[in-house]
Short mmCIF file of C-alpha atoms in Angstrom, two decimals:
data_model
loop_
_atom_site.label_atom_id
_atom_site.label_comp_id
_atom_site.label_asym_id
_atom_site.label_seq_id
_atom_site.Cartn_x
_atom_site.Cartn_y
_atom_site.Cartn_z
CA THR A 1 -21.70 -197.21 -212.58
CA ALA A 2 -22.17 -193.80 -211.03
CA VAL A 3 -20.63 -193.09 -207.62
CA ARG A 4 -20.66 -190.36 -205.01
CA ILE A 5 -17.33 -188.69 -204.24
CA ASP A 6 -17.30 -187.49 -200.61
CA LEU A 7 -14.72 -184.90 -199.58
CA THR A 8 -13.93 -183.06 -196.38
CA THR A 9 -15.32 -179.92 -198.04
CA GLY A 10 -18.41 -181.30 -199.83
CA HIS A 11 -19.16 -183.88 -202.49
CA GLY A 12 -19.26 -184.57 -206.20
CA SER A 13 -20.01 -187.42 -208.55
CA GLY A 14 -18.02 -189.87 -210.62
CA VAL A 15 -18.19 -193.10 -212.58
CA GLY A 16 -16.39 -196.42 -212.31
CA LEU A 17 -14.23 -197.59 -215.20
CA GLY A 18 -13.44 -200.95 -213.58
CA GLY A 19 -10.52 -202.28 -211.57
CA GLY A 20 -10.96 -199.71 -208.80
CA VAL A 21 -10.47 -196.74 -211.19
CA PHE A 22 -13.04 -193.92 -211.11
CA LEU A 23 -13.39 -190.92 -213.39
CA THR A 24 -14.54 -187.53 -212.08
CA ALA A 25 -13.95 -183.81 -212.62
CA ALA A 26 -10.55 -182.41 -211.63
CA HIS A 27 -12.18 -179.55 -209.74
CA VAL A 28 -13.82 -182.19 -207.49
CA THR A 29 -10.55 -183.87 -206.47
CA GLU A 30 -8.15 -180.92 -206.47
CA ASN A 31 -7.09 -180.00 -202.93
CA ALA A 32 -9.75 -182.39 -201.64
CA GLY A 33 -7.89 -183.82 -198.66
CA THR A 34 -9.65 -187.05 -197.76
CA ILE A 35 -11.66 -188.59 -200.61
CA THR A 36 -14.17 -191.42 -200.16
CA VAL A 37 -15.99 -193.11 -203.01
CA LYS A 38 -19.48 -194.49 -202.31
CA THR A 39 -21.26 -196.89 -204.67
CA GLN A 40 -25.01 -197.06 -205.21
CA ASP A 41 -25.20 -200.18 -203.03
CA GLY A 42 -23.48 -198.36 -200.14
CA LYS A 43 -19.93 -199.77 -200.41
CA THR A 44 -17.21 -197.22 -199.68
CA GLY A 45 -13.46 -196.91 -199.96
CA ALA A 46 -10.70 -194.35 -199.54
CA ALA A 47 -9.58 -192.90 -202.86
CA GLU A 48 -6.15 -191.88 -204.08
CA VAL A 49 -5.87 -189.32 -206.89
CA LEU A 50 -3.93 -190.89 -209.77
CA TRP A 51 -3.86 -187.75 -211.93
CA LEU A 52 -5.83 -184.68 -212.86
CA ASN A 53 -5.88 -182.41 -215.87
CA HIS A 54 -6.96 -178.77 -215.41
CA ALA A 55 -7.28 -177.94 -219.10
CA TYR A 56 -10.03 -180.51 -219.57
CA ASP A 57 -11.20 -180.78 -215.91
CA VAL A 58 -10.73 -184.56 -215.76
CA SER A 59 -9.38 -186.64 -212.87
CA LEU A 60 -8.84 -190.33 -212.16
CA VAL A 61 -8.91 -191.80 -208.67
CA TYR A 62 -8.15 -195.31 -207.46
CA VAL A 63 -9.96 -197.18 -204.67
CA GLN A 64 -8.28 -200.40 -203.54
CA GLU A 65 -11.41 -201.59 -201.67
CA LEU A 66 -13.47 -201.37 -204.87
CA LYS A 67 -10.95 -202.95 -207.27
CA ASP A 68 -13.23 -205.92 -208.02
CA ARG A 69 -16.09 -203.71 -209.25
CA ALA A 70 -17.06 -203.72 -212.89
CA GLY A 71 -17.13 -200.37 -214.65
CA SER A 72 -19.31 -198.66 -217.18
CA PRO A 73 -18.35 -198.96 -220.86
CA MET A 74 -17.03 -195.80 -222.50
CA SER A 75 -17.82 -194.75 -226.05
CA CYS A 76 -14.91 -193.06 -227.74
CA ALA A 77 -17.12 -191.99 -230.66
CA ALA A 78 -18.18 -188.37 -231.08
CA THR A 79 -21.60 -187.30 -229.86
CA GLU A 80 -24.05 -185.65 -232.23
CA VAL A 81 -26.32 -182.63 -231.82
CA GLY A 82 -29.75 -183.95 -230.84
CA GLN A 83 -28.40 -187.16 -229.30
CA GLU A 84 -30.35 -188.19 -226.18
CA ILE A 85 -28.34 -188.39 -222.95
CA THR A 86 -28.84 -189.33 -219.29
CA ILE A 87 -26.92 -187.63 -216.47
CA VAL A 88 -26.43 -189.46 -213.16
CA GLY A 89 -25.11 -187.66 -210.11
CA ASN A 90 -25.59 -186.44 -206.57
CA PRO A 91 -27.20 -182.99 -206.65
CA LEU A 92 -27.36 -181.14 -203.34
CA ASN A 93 -28.64 -183.65 -200.74
CA THR A 94 -29.99 -186.20 -203.23
CA GLU A 95 -27.99 -189.31 -204.10
CA PHE A 96 -27.87 -190.93 -207.54
CA ALA A 97 -30.47 -188.76 -209.26
CA GLN A 98 -30.98 -188.97 -213.00
CA SER A 99 -31.87 -186.27 -215.48
CA TRP A 100 -32.35 -186.45 -219.22
CA GLY A 101 -31.70 -184.17 -222.14
CA ARG A 102 -29.94 -183.86 -225.45
CA VAL A 103 -26.64 -182.70 -226.85
CA SER A 104 -27.36 -179.16 -228.01
CA SER A 105 -24.09 -177.73 -229.39
CA PHE A 106 -20.33 -177.95 -229.69
CA GLY A 107 -17.59 -175.38 -229.65
CA LYS A 108 -16.23 -172.66 -227.45
CA THR A 109 -18.32 -171.67 -224.47
CA GLY A 110 -16.10 -168.96 -223.02
CA LEU A 111 -16.48 -170.65 -219.62
CA GLU A 112 -13.59 -170.59 -217.21
CA ASN A 113 -12.57 -173.55 -215.06
CA LEU A 114 -12.54 -171.94 -211.60
CA ASP A 115 -9.84 -169.37 -212.45
CA LYS A 116 -7.66 -172.03 -214.14
CA GLY A 117 -8.27 -170.72 -217.66
CA LEU A 118 -10.83 -171.57 -220.30
CA TRP A 119 -11.91 -175.17 -220.65
CA ARG A 120 -10.33 -176.54 -223.81
CA GLU A 121 -13.31 -178.51 -225.08
CA LEU A 122 -16.89 -178.71 -223.85
CA VAL A 123 -20.21 -179.94 -225.22
CA THR A 124 -23.40 -178.08 -224.30
CA LEU A 125 -26.36 -180.13 -223.07
CA ASP A 126 -29.98 -179.02 -222.71
CA ALA A 127 -30.21 -180.51 -219.21
CA THR A 128 -30.07 -178.81 -215.84
CA ALA A 129 -27.40 -179.83 -213.33
CA ALA A 130 -27.09 -178.74 -209.71
CA PRO A 131 -24.00 -178.56 -207.48
CA GLY A 132 -22.80 -182.05 -206.54
CA VAL A 133 -23.28 -183.53 -210.02
CA SER A 134 -19.81 -182.41 -211.19
CA GLY A 135 -17.85 -185.41 -212.41
CA GLY A 136 -20.99 -187.48 -212.93
CA PRO A 137 -21.34 -189.65 -216.00
CA ILE A 138 -23.29 -188.72 -219.10
CA TYR A 139 -24.64 -191.85 -220.80
CA ASN A 140 -25.97 -192.42 -224.30
CA GLN A 141 -29.02 -194.61 -224.93
CA ALA A 142 -26.79 -197.71 -225.13
CA GLY A 143 -25.58 -197.08 -221.56
CA GLU A 144 -22.08 -196.02 -222.63
CA ILE A 145 -20.27 -193.05 -221.07
CA VAL A 146 -20.17 -190.17 -223.58
CA GLY A 147 -18.78 -187.59 -221.15
CA ILE A 148 -18.66 -186.26 -217.61
CA LEU A 149 -20.49 -183.23 -216.30
CA VAL A 150 -18.30 -180.28 -215.30
CA SER A 151 -20.62 -177.28 -215.07
CA GLY A 152 -24.19 -176.06 -215.13
CA ALA A 153 -25.37 -172.71 -216.49
CA VAL A 154 -25.82 -170.46 -213.46
CA SER A 155 -25.90 -166.69 -213.19
CA ASP A 156 -26.97 -164.12 -210.65
CA ARG A 157 -30.42 -164.48 -212.21
CA GLY A 158 -30.67 -168.21 -211.38
CA THR A 159 -30.09 -171.61 -212.93
CA PHE A 160 -30.67 -172.25 -216.61
CA GLY A 161 -31.53 -175.48 -218.38
CA TYR A 162 -28.06 -175.99 -219.83
CA SER A 163 -25.03 -177.83 -218.60
CA TYR A 164 -21.62 -178.70 -219.97
CA MET A 165 -19.69 -181.93 -220.34
CA VAL A 166 -16.19 -182.95 -221.23
CA PRO A 167 -16.86 -185.36 -224.12
CA SER A 168 -15.64 -188.95 -224.02
CA THR A 169 -13.60 -188.28 -227.19
CA VAL A 170 -11.35 -186.06 -225.03
CA ILE A 171 -11.35 -188.52 -222.12
CA CYS A 172 -10.42 -191.38 -224.47
CA ARG A 173 -7.49 -189.31 -225.85
CA LEU A 174 -6.30 -188.57 -222.29
CA LEU A 175 -6.54 -192.27 -221.38
CA GLY A 176 -4.82 -193.40 -224.58
CA ARG A 177 -7.92 -195.18 -225.89
CA SER A 178 -9.23 -195.18 -229.44
CA ALA A 179 -12.69 -195.51 -230.95
#
């Protein structure tokens, strides 16, 4: 299930994997200071960063107070161009908003992870994402996690209807899971 990640400097989004473990974007948790995870039913707990990976912008946090919570299932299968997706996150001052779109392309984007170098692997989505949705889950139609959101397409000319996710195939590799 999607969660809100509250920080001393702002907020982001994440998703529960079960057993108190939550997945989010590394740029959300890096240098975050105090981290609190809030569930959709209002339960909260202090989070500890277990690890983060800059190259893929993925982070895991643990919340002792939420260890009995069930998590969302993760698909370790590759997504396909045209596949319908749902993004859940916390854009700006809105909590647990949903948006819909499709997988639109694979490959290099040339996007840089906040001066940490180019992201190693991203999937482009034809869905708009606002600040605060970073780390939020991307679900397929079966309700399985197929990635996490790490960036939206923004320029000095405004926001565009594209966003980028780290695919679950990468997350599964990092977690030692297989399809």
